[in-house]
Amino acid sequence: MTVSVAIAVIGALLSYKIDGRFALSNVAQIGALVVLLASVPRLLRGRDILFVLLGLAGVLLAAILVSNVYTYRIAPEFTAYYLLVVVWLIGIYRTSRAAGGTEAVARGFRWAIPIVLAYLMVQLAVDLSGGTDRRRLGFDDKSHASVYACFLAFASLRFLRGRSRLLISLAFFVVAFLTISRLPFVFAPVYLIAFVVEYRKVRAEAKTPLEVYFAHLTLAGTILTPLILAAQAAGFFRSFDRVFGSGDFTNASTTAHLLLLKYAAELKIENLGNFFFGVTPGGFAGVLYRSRIDVSQFASIDPPGYEKLMEGTAPMHSSLGSILLEFPIWVSLSYLAMVVWAVIRLRRNREWVMLSFLVGFFAATLFYSSQTELYFCVAWTAVIALAASPRPPDPVDAPNIRMAGAGSSKGARR
């Protein structure tokens, strides 16, 4: 299981396309799932298989409906991708509930994170040396790169050991800001909370004045670094311009994103078939373009986006919106239930770092599409593994548990 998780974490970096939408990351995704299924016999239960089959049946019925109503043909590559994602996440849930399962996932992250950091540093050096402002770090999209780097900052805090996890985490977060994406600003407040949580642990474990000084210096660096870089290296940190600038491009981009969400809501309620069965995975742009919804305002604001809409490749710019529109209603509600379940379980398990990440992740993907990328699946792997883990004993109850155990032992001896 550890190997499969490491493959997925590293493979999420490899977005290079092989044929059409099929990328190297999909090869890693398939490989990771095969290793997981091989390492855990009879991983899926009957109810899991039934849920997957019901989802596929709903997608098939939606394909028939959108074909008749909109003459739109389903994109099977999206369905295949989501099928792999669902089976993988169910597998992570099942294994994490067993003894040692969560630790195996954590070990996979610990193996992969140093490799991923080295890879991103190399990609960043290549991007900067080329004199380009794209800074995609090897991804298809700058925002994909920034969201994954943000996740890895949280994952480093949670899964790595020792004081160095603070510095490694901070390195990932700085890399996220070095893209020109605005999404790291969504994560910044919750990242500070997570960092302070881990800082307090490092501070409590400090045994020498030097270790105390290191902890204080790292915390100060986390707070001051963005401010210093904003003032001294604004040319490199173009993301600041995109967030705090008030240009026409920024306003038009925001308006275009909101229009796509508006069109998606209209498309969802256009007929009962769309409402109950969705418009098939990846069908948003293709069905919208063939519908009776007037998209002329979007075409005037974002002509390149409108061309992608005609091609059927334009994203909705909302992971939640895409899931609610494209999937059968029981699958969409299951996703929302998973979010609520994860929040409750992470809070109960006192997993404050990953709970902070989940809040930022949900907010970021509310206005950006990430669900078609492997890193989306990797992020949920960490969340589910920690949420499904058995609840640790309450610190105040631990002495009572030990005393009860001792009493039982004495009783047994008597």
Short mmCIF file of C-alpha atoms in Angstrom, two decimals:
data_model
loop_
_atom_site.label_atom_id
_atom_site.label_comp_id
_atom_site.label_asym_id
_atom_site.label_seq_id
_atom_site.Cartn_x
_atom_site.Cartn_y
_atom_site.Cartn_z
CA MET A 1 0.00 0.00 0.00
CA THR A 2 2.86 2.37 0.80
CA VAL A 3 4.31 1.86 -2.67
CA SER A 4 0.97 2.53 -4.37
CA VAL A 5 0.54 5.84 -2.50
CA ALA A 6 4.10 6.92 -3.37
CA ILE A 7 3.44 6.15 -7.05
CA ALA A 8 0.29 8.29 -7.01
CA VAL A 9 1.95 11.23 -5.22
CA ILE A 10 4.88 11.31 -7.65
CA GLY A 11 2.76 10.45 -10.68
CA ALA A 12 0.49 13.46 -10.09
CA LEU A 13 3.38 15.63 -11.31
CA LEU A 14 3.50 14.01 -14.74
CA SER A 15 0.83 15.80 -16.72
CA TYR A 16 2.57 15.33 -20.08
CA LYS A 17 0.04 14.14 -22.65
CA ILE A 18 0.59 10.86 -24.48
CA ASP A 19 -2.50 10.80 -26.68
CA GLY A 20 -5.42 13.21 -26.42
CA ARG A 21 -6.23 13.62 -22.74
CA PHE A 22 -4.35 10.47 -21.76
CA ALA A 23 -1.28 11.57 -19.80
CA LEU A 24 1.65 10.04 -17.94
CA SER A 25 -0.20 10.81 -14.72
CA ASN A 26 -2.95 8.42 -15.84
CA VAL A 27 -0.34 5.70 -16.31
CA ALA A 28 0.79 6.32 -12.72
CA GLN A 29 -2.84 6.35 -11.59
CA ILE A 30 -3.50 2.93 -13.14
CA GLY A 31 -0.22 1.57 -11.80
CA ALA A 32 -0.96 2.78 -8.26
CA LEU A 33 -4.41 1.19 -8.31
CA VAL A 34 -3.07 -2.12 -9.60
CA VAL A 35 -0.45 -2.20 -6.83
CA LEU A 36 -3.10 -1.35 -4.22
CA LEU A 37 -5.48 -4.07 -5.40
CA ALA A 38 -2.66 -6.60 -5.55
CA SER A 39 -1.39 -5.76 -2.06
CA VAL A 40 -4.80 -5.91 -0.35
CA PRO A 41 -6.82 -9.00 -1.33
CA ARG A 42 -10.60 -8.59 -1.55
CA LEU A 43 -10.29 -4.88 -1.04
CA LEU A 44 -13.80 -3.95 -2.23
CA ARG A 45 -16.96 -5.12 -0.52
CA GLY A 46 -20.30 -5.91 -2.12
CA ARG A 47 -21.77 -2.53 -1.21
CA ASP A 48 -18.78 -0.79 -2.80
CA ILE A 49 -19.24 -2.65 -6.07
CA LEU A 50 -22.98 -1.92 -5.98
CA PHE A 51 -22.32 1.82 -5.53
CA VAL A 52 -19.91 1.84 -8.47
CA LEU A 53 -22.37 -0.06 -10.70
CA LEU A 54 -25.23 2.29 -9.78
CA GLY A 55 -23.04 5.24 -10.67
CA LEU A 56 -22.11 3.70 -14.02
CA ALA A 57 -25.77 2.91 -14.73
CA GLY A 58 -26.70 6.53 -14.05
CA VAL A 59 -23.94 7.79 -16.33
CA LEU A 60 -25.07 5.42 -19.10
CA LEU A 61 -28.66 6.62 -18.83
CA ALA A 62 -27.45 10.25 -18.85
CA ALA A 63 -25.47 9.50 -22.00
CA ILE A 64 -28.61 8.28 -23.73
CA LEU A 65 -30.59 11.33 -22.62
CA VAL A 66 -28.05 13.97 -23.65
CA SER A 67 -27.58 12.18 -26.95
CA ASN A 68 -31.31 12.40 -27.69
CA VAL A 69 -31.83 15.94 -26.38
CA TYR A 70 -28.54 17.65 -27.33
CA THR A 71 -27.00 15.22 -29.86
CA TYR A 72 -23.97 15.12 -27.53
CA ARG A 73 -21.87 11.98 -27.36
CA ILE A 74 -20.34 10.95 -24.06
CA ALA A 75 -16.59 11.39 -23.52
CA PRO A 76 -15.60 7.90 -22.26
CA GLU A 77 -12.14 8.99 -21.10
CA PHE A 78 -13.71 11.08 -18.30
CA THR A 79 -15.88 8.20 -17.14
CA ALA A 80 -12.87 5.87 -17.11
CA TYR A 81 -10.84 8.38 -15.10
CA TYR A 82 -13.55 8.88 -12.49
CA LEU A 83 -14.09 5.13 -12.23
CA LEU A 84 -10.43 4.73 -11.29
CA VAL A 85 -10.71 7.59 -8.78
CA VAL A 86 -13.77 6.13 -7.04
CA VAL A 87 -12.28 2.63 -6.78
CA TRP A 88 -9.01 4.09 -5.46
CA LEU A 89 -10.65 6.27 -2.79
CA ILE A 90 -12.90 3.43 -1.64
CA GLY A 91 -9.79 1.27 -1.37
CA ILE A 92 -8.00 3.93 0.69
CA TYR A 93 -11.01 4.17 2.98
CA ARG A 94 -11.21 0.42 3.52
CA THR A 95 -7.52 -0.03 4.18
CA SER A 96 -7.26 3.02 6.45
CA ARG A 97 -9.94 1.62 8.75
CA ALA A 98 -7.76 -1.42 9.39
CA ALA A 99 -4.87 -1.42 11.84
CA GLY A 100 -1.75 0.12 10.32
CA GLY A 101 -3.52 1.31 7.19
CA THR A 102 -3.23 5.02 7.87
CA GLU A 103 0.43 4.66 8.80
CA ALA A 104 1.07 2.88 5.48
CA VAL A 105 -0.46 5.87 3.66
CA ALA A 106 1.63 8.28 5.74
CA ARG A 107 4.77 6.32 4.91
CA GLY A 108 3.97 6.58 1.21
CA PHE A 109 3.80 10.37 1.52
CA ARG A 110 7.07 10.44 3.48
CA TRP A 111 8.80 8.47 0.73
CA ALA A 112 7.44 10.65 -2.06
CA ILE A 113 7.61 14.20 -0.67
CA PRO A 114 11.42 14.68 -0.93
CA ILE A 115 11.34 13.43 -4.54
CA VAL A 116 8.46 15.74 -5.39
CA LEU A 117 10.19 18.75 -3.83
CA ALA A 118 13.37 18.11 -5.83
CA TYR A 119 11.34 17.73 -9.04
CA LEU A 120 9.43 20.99 -8.49
CA MET A 121 12.64 22.86 -7.74
CA VAL A 122 14.14 21.66 -11.02
CA GLN A 123 10.98 22.61 -12.93
CA LEU A 124 10.94 26.01 -11.25
CA ALA A 125 14.57 26.62 -12.22
CA VAL A 126 13.78 25.68 -15.82
CA ASP A 127 10.76 28.01 -15.89
CA LEU A 128 12.66 30.95 -14.42
CA SER A 129 15.73 30.45 -16.60
CA GLY A 130 13.52 30.44 -19.69
CA GLY A 131 12.31 33.94 -18.90
CA THR A 132 8.66 32.90 -19.03
CA ASP A 133 5.87 34.01 -16.77
CA ARG A 134 3.92 30.80 -17.29
CA ARG A 135 5.61 28.94 -14.41
CA ARG A 136 3.54 25.80 -14.67
CA LEU A 137 6.18 23.61 -12.99
CA GLY A 138 5.57 20.92 -15.59
CA PHE A 139 1.76 21.01 -15.27
CA ASP A 140 -0.74 21.92 -17.97
CA ASP A 141 -2.00 24.83 -15.92
CA LYS A 142 -0.37 27.20 -13.43
CA SER A 143 -3.24 26.80 -10.98
CA HIS A 144 -2.87 23.01 -11.00
CA ALA A 145 0.75 23.47 -10.03
CA SER A 146 -0.05 25.95 -7.27
CA VAL A 147 -2.83 23.87 -5.70
CA TYR A 148 -0.68 20.74 -5.64
CA ALA A 149 2.23 22.67 -4.12
CA CYS A 150 -0.14 24.05 -1.47
CA PHE A 151 -1.37 20.55 -0.66
CA LEU A 152 2.18 19.29 -0.35
CA ALA A 153 2.90 22.09 2.11
CA PHE A 154 0.14 20.76 4.36
CA ALA A 155 1.11 17.14 3.72
CA SER A 156 4.70 17.89 4.74
CA LEU A 157 3.50 19.37 8.02
CA ARG A 158 1.37 16.33 8.76
CA PHE A 159 3.34 13.36 7.46
CA LEU A 160 7.02 14.29 7.75
CA ARG A 161 8.87 13.95 11.02
CA GLY A 162 11.33 16.17 12.82
CA ARG A 163 11.82 19.93 12.85
CA SER A 164 12.77 19.99 9.18
CA ARG A 165 9.11 19.47 8.23
CA LEU A 166 8.49 23.15 8.96
CA LEU A 167 11.12 24.27 6.45
CA ILE A 168 10.10 21.73 3.80
CA SER A 169 6.48 22.78 4.15
CA LEU A 170 7.40 26.44 3.84
CA ALA A 171 9.44 25.68 0.70
CA PHE A 172 6.39 24.12 -0.96
CA PHE A 173 4.23 27.09 -0.04
CA VAL A 174 6.74 29.58 -1.46
CA VAL A 175 6.85 27.53 -4.69
CA ALA A 176 3.05 27.82 -4.87
CA PHE A 177 3.33 31.61 -4.68
CA LEU A 178 5.97 31.61 -7.43
CA THR A 179 3.31 30.65 -9.95
CA ILE A 180 1.03 33.45 -11.16
CA SER A 181 -2.03 31.72 -9.76
CA ARG A 182 -4.24 33.47 -7.23
CA LEU A 183 -5.24 30.28 -5.44
CA PRO A 184 -2.39 30.23 -2.86
CA PHE A 185 -4.00 33.30 -1.30
CA VAL A 186 -7.07 31.19 -0.58
CA PHE A 187 -4.91 28.70 1.31
CA ALA A 188 -2.78 31.30 3.13
CA PRO A 189 -5.03 31.90 6.20
CA VAL A 190 -5.64 28.19 6.89
CA TYR A 191 -1.99 27.39 6.18
CA LEU A 192 -0.94 29.81 8.90
CA ILE A 193 -3.26 27.99 11.32
CA ALA A 194 -1.80 24.60 10.36
CA PHE A 195 1.74 25.90 10.62
CA VAL A 196 1.15 27.31 14.09
CA VAL A 197 -0.28 23.94 15.19
CA GLU A 198 2.89 22.13 14.10
CA TYR A 199 5.11 24.93 15.38
CA ARG A 200 3.67 24.45 18.86
CA LYS A 201 4.51 20.74 18.67
CA VAL A 202 8.07 21.48 17.62
CA ARG A 203 8.36 24.10 20.34
CA ALA A 204 7.05 21.67 22.97
CA GLU A 205 9.57 19.03 21.87
CA ALA A 206 12.51 21.46 21.99
CA LYS A 207 15.11 20.43 24.58
CA THR A 208 17.88 22.98 24.01
CA PRO A 209 17.95 26.78 23.58
CA LEU A 210 19.10 26.26 19.98
CA GLU A 211 16.01 24.18 19.17
CA VAL A 212 13.79 26.83 20.76
CA TYR A 213 15.49 29.51 18.67
CA PHE A 214 14.98 27.41 15.53
CA ALA A 215 11.26 27.09 16.24
CA HIS A 216 10.82 30.82 16.82
CA LEU A 217 12.84 31.72 13.73
CA THR A 218 10.84 29.38 11.51
CA LEU A 219 7.52 30.79 12.71
CA ALA A 220 8.73 34.35 12.17
CA GLY A 221 9.96 33.39 8.71
CA THR A 222 6.56 31.95 7.80
CA ILE A 223 4.81 35.19 8.71
CA LEU A 224 7.38 37.60 7.27
CA THR A 225 8.44 35.76 4.08
CA PRO A 226 5.35 36.62 1.98
CA LEU A 227 5.59 40.28 3.03
CA ILE A 228 9.30 40.54 2.27
CA LEU A 229 8.96 38.78 -1.05
CA ALA A 230 6.03 40.98 -2.01
CA ALA A 231 8.11 44.08 -1.42
CA GLN A 232 11.47 42.89 -2.77
CA ALA A 233 10.56 40.40 -5.48
CA ALA A 234 7.26 41.55 -6.91
CA GLY A 235 8.58 40.84 -10.39
CA PHE A 236 8.88 37.16 -9.56
CA PHE A 237 5.69 36.91 -7.54
CA ARG A 238 3.24 37.80 -10.26
CA SER A 239 0.45 36.21 -8.24
CA PHE A 240 0.39 39.34 -6.06
CA ASP A 241 -0.41 41.45 -9.11
CA ARG A 242 -3.26 39.16 -10.11
CA VAL A 243 -4.84 39.29 -6.66
CA PHE A 244 -4.35 42.89 -5.63
CA GLY A 245 -4.40 44.44 -9.08
CA SER A 246 -7.55 46.06 -10.41
CA GLY A 247 -7.01 45.70 -14.13
CA ASP A 248 -9.60 44.90 -16.76
CA PHE A 249 -8.14 41.42 -17.26
CA THR A 250 -8.69 40.45 -13.62
CA ASN A 251 -12.25 41.77 -13.61
CA ALA A 252 -13.09 40.05 -16.90
CA SER A 253 -11.68 36.74 -15.67
CA THR A 254 -13.78 36.86 -12.52
CA THR A 255 -16.91 37.75 -14.48
CA ALA A 256 -16.31 34.93 -16.95
CA HIS A 257 -15.95 32.39 -14.14
CA LEU A 258 -19.18 33.55 -12.52
CA LEU A 259 -21.01 33.36 -15.84
CA LEU A 260 -19.95 29.73 -16.31
CA LEU A 261 -21.35 28.89 -12.87
CA LYS A 262 -24.59 30.67 -13.79
CA TYR A 263 -24.85 28.71 -17.04
CA ALA A 264 -24.19 25.46 -15.19
CA ALA A 265 -27.04 26.16 -12.77
CA GLU A 266 -29.38 26.90 -15.65
CA LEU A 267 -28.29 23.73 -17.44
CA LYS A 268 -28.86 21.63 -14.33
CA ILE A 269 -32.53 22.60 -14.10
CA GLU A 270 -33.20 22.74 -17.85
CA ASN A 271 -34.87 19.31 -17.74
CA LEU A 272 -35.45 16.41 -15.35
CA GLY A 273 -32.83 14.26 -17.06
CA ASN A 274 -30.10 16.80 -16.35
CA PHE A 275 -31.30 17.23 -12.78
CA PHE A 276 -31.42 13.56 -11.80
CA PHE A 277 -28.76 11.98 -14.02
CA GLY A 278 -26.42 14.84 -14.95
CA VAL A 279 -24.94 15.65 -18.34
CA THR A 280 -22.24 12.91 -18.13
CA PRO A 281 -18.69 13.36 -16.79
CA GLY A 282 -16.86 16.02 -18.79
CA GLY A 283 -20.06 16.98 -20.61
CA PHE A 284 -20.46 20.53 -19.30
CA ALA A 285 -19.01 22.45 -22.26
CA GLY A 286 -20.32 20.19 -25.00
CA VAL A 287 -23.86 20.09 -23.67
CA LEU A 288 -23.92 23.80 -22.80
CA TYR A 289 -22.88 24.80 -26.32
CA ARG A 290 -25.67 22.62 -27.78
CA SER A 291 -28.31 23.86 -25.33
CA ARG A 292 -30.70 26.79 -25.70
CA ILE A 293 -28.86 28.82 -23.05
CA ASP A 294 -27.62 32.17 -24.34
CA VAL A 295 -23.82 32.34 -23.84
CA SER A 296 -23.21 35.46 -25.94
CA GLN A 297 -22.13 37.50 -22.90
CA PHE A 298 -19.43 34.94 -22.10
CA ALA A 299 -18.32 34.97 -25.75
CA SER A 300 -17.85 38.74 -25.67
CA ILE A 301 -15.91 38.68 -22.38
CA ASP A 302 -13.71 35.64 -23.03
CA PRO A 303 -13.36 34.81 -26.76
CA PRO A 304 -10.65 32.13 -26.21
CA GLY A 305 -12.85 30.53 -23.54
CA TYR A 306 -15.78 30.56 -25.95
CA GLU A 307 -13.69 28.75 -28.56
CA LYS A 308 -12.97 26.05 -25.97
CA LEU A 309 -16.68 25.94 -25.24
CA MET A 310 -17.38 25.22 -28.90
CA GLU A 311 -14.69 22.52 -28.85
CA GLY A 312 -16.27 20.98 -25.75
CA THR A 313 -13.11 21.39 -23.66
CA ALA A 314 -13.89 24.48 -21.54
CA PRO A 315 -13.92 23.73 -17.80
CA MET A 316 -16.60 25.13 -15.52
CA HIS A 317 -13.92 26.51 -13.17
CA SER A 318 -15.58 24.83 -10.21
CA SER A 319 -14.94 21.28 -9.05
CA LEU A 320 -18.05 21.27 -6.89
CA GLY A 321 -20.17 22.73 -9.69
CA SER A 322 -18.88 20.15 -12.16
CA ILE A 323 -19.65 17.25 -9.82
CA LEU A 324 -23.15 18.56 -9.10
CA LEU A 325 -23.95 19.10 -12.77
CA GLU A 326 -22.27 16.22 -14.55
CA PHE A 327 -22.96 13.25 -12.29
CA PRO A 328 -26.15 11.45 -11.25
CA ILE A 329 -27.71 13.11 -8.23
CA TRP A 330 -26.87 10.23 -5.87
CA VAL A 331 -23.20 10.49 -6.80
CA SER A 332 -23.20 14.27 -6.28
CA LEU A 333 -24.88 13.93 -2.89
CA SER A 334 -22.36 11.22 -1.96
CA TYR A 335 -19.53 13.65 -2.65
CA LEU A 336 -21.12 16.31 -0.42
CA ALA A 337 -21.67 13.67 2.27
CA MET A 338 -17.99 12.71 2.00
CA VAL A 339 -16.96 16.34 2.58
CA VAL A 340 -19.16 16.62 5.69
CA TRP A 341 -18.00 13.21 6.97
CA ALA A 342 -14.35 14.19 6.51
CA VAL A 343 -14.79 17.48 8.39
CA ILE A 344 -16.49 15.73 11.32
CA ARG A 345 -13.98 12.88 11.47
CA LEU A 346 -10.90 15.07 11.13
CA ARG A 347 -12.15 17.27 13.94
CA ARG A 348 -12.88 14.23 16.09
CA ASN A 349 -9.44 12.79 15.38
CA ARG A 350 -7.86 16.19 16.12
CA GLU A 351 -6.25 16.27 12.67
CA TRP A 352 -6.07 20.05 12.62
CA VAL A 353 -3.51 20.32 9.81
CA MET A 354 -5.51 18.29 7.31
CA LEU A 355 -8.77 19.85 8.46
CA SER A 356 -7.29 23.28 7.74
CA PHE A 357 -6.23 22.05 4.31
CA LEU A 358 -9.69 20.65 3.55
CA VAL A 359 -11.30 24.02 4.31
CA GLY A 360 -8.89 25.79 1.97
CA PHE A 361 -9.15 23.05 -0.66
CA PHE A 362 -12.94 23.18 -0.72
CA ALA A 363 -12.87 26.98 -1.01
CA ALA A 364 -10.24 26.94 -3.78
CA THR A 365 -11.95 24.26 -5.87
CA LEU A 366 -15.29 26.02 -5.46
CA PHE A 367 -14.09 28.48 -8.12
CA TYR A 368 -11.54 26.36 -9.94
CA SER A 369 -11.66 22.96 -11.63
CA SER A 370 -9.26 20.40 -10.19
CA GLN A 371 -11.30 17.19 -10.20
CA THR A 372 -9.93 15.97 -13.54
CA GLU A 373 -6.34 15.92 -12.28
CA LEU A 374 -4.62 13.15 -10.32
CA TYR A 375 -3.50 15.57 -7.59
CA PHE A 376 -7.18 16.01 -6.66
CA CYS A 377 -7.32 12.29 -5.97
CA VAL A 378 -4.01 12.40 -4.05
CA ALA A 379 -5.28 15.21 -1.83
CA TRP A 380 -8.42 13.25 -1.00
CA THR A 381 -6.23 10.22 -0.30
CA ALA A 382 -4.59 12.05 2.60
CA VAL A 383 -7.91 13.43 3.87
CA ILE A 384 -9.72 10.09 3.77
CA ALA A 385 -6.83 8.14 5.30
CA LEU A 386 -6.68 10.45 8.32
CA ALA A 387 -10.45 10.75 8.64
CA ALA A 388 -11.03 6.99 8.46
CA SER A 389 -8.32 6.22 11.00
CA PRO A 390 -9.65 5.02 14.39
CA ARG A 391 -10.03 7.86 16.84
CA PRO A 392 -6.99 8.30 19.11
CA PRO A 393 -7.63 8.26 22.86
CA ASP A 394 -8.38 11.62 24.45
CA PRO A 395 -5.32 12.96 26.31
CA VAL A 396 -7.38 13.47 29.47
CA ASP A 397 -8.70 9.92 29.24
CA ALA A 398 -5.36 8.25 28.61
CA PRO A 399 -4.34 8.04 32.32
CA ASN A 400 -7.75 6.58 33.18
CA ILE A 401 -7.35 4.01 30.41
CA ARG A 402 -3.95 3.02 31.73
CA MET A 403 -5.27 2.81 35.31
CA ALA A 404 -8.21 0.72 34.18
CA GLY A 405 -5.86 -1.57 32.32
CA ALA A 406 -3.67 -1.88 35.39
CA GLY A 407 -6.70 -2.64 37.55
CA SER A 408 -7.80 -5.34 35.15
CA SER A 409 -4.36 -6.89 35.24
CA LYS A 410 -4.38 -6.95 39.04
CA GLY A 411 -7.80 -8.48 39.02
CA ALA A 412 -6.61 -11.12 36.61
CA ARG A 413 -3.64 -11.91 38.82
CA ARG A 414 -5.93 -12.25 41.82
#
